Amino acid sequence: PDIACFSNYIWNLNLSHEIARAIKEKSPKTIVVFGGPNYPLDEDKQVEFLRRYPAMDFYVFRNGEMPFSILFEELMRHGFDADKIKTERKSIPGCHYLSGDDFIAGEEVVAMKDLDEMPSPYLTGLCDKFLANEQLIPLMLTARGCPFKCTFCRGGDDYFNGERRFSLGRVREE
């Protein structure tokens, strides 16, 4: 594939990185993008994290809907050549990566307030072919963020604190 994307949670990091590493071994030009809450908040630790998991080309930091879209557009503009972006040290909002020894971090993107602005993969028909298979079970995320401030969880960080929900009408329609 041109691009492989992974959601990074504490329970799947090692498995996902091994899959990404295997992909890179077979197809070094495949771009590997990770995102998700299991990522340090401190810049020094972010650099350390990216060095520890070298199969990752880019990390989408915090909520990824808009940053991933921007990253994808940049990748298209550069012919899906991650090295070109890294050589240019292109700053991409909400994306982190290493260019040699340099840590490149695009500006932080504000969390979306109105989740209904995101197109629904169910309502647009993108999931239809998967829903026809009775062995697959659709999942729905109806809210983002967390109302708690647990110190052991990155979801307790101020950025994620406070729930944002899809409208009841949207959830019913889906």
XYZ file of C-alpha atoms in Angstrom:
174
model
C 0.000 0.000 0.000
C 1.003 3.649 -0.378
C 0.033 4.324 3.229
C -0.736 2.265 6.351
C -2.354 3.893 9.379
C -2.560 2.681 12.962
C -4.490 3.782 16.047
C -2.098 3.713 18.988
C -3.401 2.579 22.351
C -1.415 1.228 25.281
C -2.647 -2.301 24.579
C -1.735 -2.454 20.875
C 1.457 -0.399 20.436
C 3.939 -3.273 20.232
C 1.744 -5.358 17.937
C 0.996 -2.397 15.653
C 4.663 -1.440 15.463
C 5.631 -5.012 14.583
C 3.057 -4.991 11.774
C 4.372 -1.595 10.608
C 7.944 -2.904 10.762
C 6.965 -5.946 8.657
C 5.258 -3.669 6.121
C 8.384 -1.495 5.892
C 10.555 -4.587 5.472
C 8.514 -5.732 2.447
C 7.694 -2.255 1.130
C 10.085 0.445 2.411
C 8.267 3.250 0.554
C 4.930 2.538 2.270
C 4.190 5.500 4.524
C 3.344 4.525 8.091
C 1.193 6.898 10.129
C 0.334 6.396 13.782
C -2.051 8.404 15.902
C -3.920 7.985 19.139
C -3.719 8.699 22.835
C -0.736 6.475 23.721
C 1.845 9.155 22.934
C 3.854 11.360 25.290
C 2.869 14.968 25.899
C 6.422 16.181 26.616
C 8.543 17.004 23.525
C 11.683 15.203 24.750
C 9.659 12.063 25.361
C 7.981 12.426 21.944
C 11.410 12.455 20.275
C 12.430 9.428 22.329
C 9.179 7.655 21.356
C 9.681 8.261 17.624
C 13.263 7.010 17.863
C 12.153 3.902 19.742
C 9.577 3.060 17.035
C 11.405 3.799 13.761
C 8.803 2.218 11.457
C 6.586 5.262 12.057
C 6.975 7.979 9.456
C 4.479 10.390 11.013
C 2.572 10.665 14.279
C -0.742 12.519 14.261
C -0.857 14.268 17.631
C -4.058 14.651 19.638
C -7.363 14.512 17.693
C -6.481 13.495 14.191
C -9.375 14.236 11.869
C -8.101 17.546 10.508
C -4.352 16.899 10.902
C -4.600 13.569 9.096
C -6.520 15.198 6.243
C -3.829 17.874 5.928
C -1.066 15.248 6.096
C -2.787 13.166 3.421
C -3.086 16.195 1.117
C 0.634 16.938 1.607
C 1.493 13.327 0.839
C -0.577 13.483 -2.356
C 1.163 16.728 -3.368
C 4.535 15.032 -2.824
C 3.618 11.860 -4.755
C 3.365 9.814 -1.553
C 7.075 10.297 -0.967
C 7.582 10.814 2.775
C 11.288 11.498 2.262
C 10.493 14.619 0.216
C 8.381 16.037 3.056
C 11.016 15.100 5.627
C 13.832 16.610 3.569
C 11.860 19.862 3.259
C 11.167 19.691 7.029
C 7.605 20.617 6.138
C 5.559 21.701 9.151
C 2.191 19.950 9.051
C -0.395 21.020 11.661
C -0.912 18.325 14.280
C 1.806 16.026 12.864
C 5.154 15.015 14.326
C 8.079 13.277 12.671
C 11.842 12.980 12.653
C 13.964 14.361 9.849
C 17.393 12.953 10.557
C 18.046 13.979 14.151
C 15.574 16.869 14.021
C 12.115 16.687 15.557
C 9.529 18.425 13.380
C 6.272 19.322 15.113
C 3.474 21.145 13.354
C 1.377 23.569 15.339
C -1.202 22.028 17.643
C -4.702 21.831 16.212
C -7.656 22.873 18.356
C -10.052 20.033 19.175
C -13.191 20.013 17.034
C -16.197 21.298 18.942
C -18.971 20.299 16.528
C -18.437 16.619 15.734
C -21.325 16.645 13.247
C -18.986 18.538 10.876
C -17.185 15.255 10.208
C -18.715 13.256 7.376
C -20.150 9.935 8.507
C -18.623 6.831 6.907
C -22.000 5.152 7.473
C -24.168 7.868 5.942
C -21.841 8.469 2.978
C -21.879 4.770 2.069
C -18.181 4.148 2.717
C -18.995 1.277 5.067
C -21.691 -0.380 2.939
C -19.448 -3.135 1.557
C -18.280 -3.993 5.065
C -21.774 -3.940 6.538
C -22.907 -6.489 3.936
C -20.599 -9.000 5.617
C -22.552 -10.318 8.590
C -19.372 -11.376 10.374
C -18.195 -7.793 10.779
C -19.638 -5.710 13.585
C -19.828 -1.934 13.074
C -18.597 0.348 15.823
C -19.785 3.853 16.508
C -17.929 6.513 18.412
C -20.581 8.857 19.758
C -18.364 11.168 21.801
C -14.810 12.477 22.055
C -12.902 13.501 25.129
C -13.419 12.531 28.733
C -15.176 14.241 31.638
C -12.551 13.020 34.146
C -9.038 14.259 34.944
C -7.335 11.015 35.924
C -3.594 11.579 36.308
C -2.692 8.104 35.031
C -4.433 8.635 31.671
C -3.616 11.046 28.846
C -7.359 11.517 28.412
C -7.246 13.535 31.636
C -5.081 16.172 29.926
C -6.803 19.554 29.523
C -6.848 19.140 25.721
C -9.101 16.082 25.948
C -10.967 17.025 29.082
C -14.606 17.762 28.506
C -16.790 15.603 26.341
C -17.891 16.525 22.860
C -20.718 14.531 21.337
C -22.335 13.860 18.005
C -25.907 15.130 17.923
C -28.648 12.673 18.817
C -30.127 13.142 15.332
C -26.826 12.162 13.699
C -26.466 9.055 15.870
C -30.064 8.000 15.114
C -29.551 8.556 11.366
C -26.397 6.426 11.418
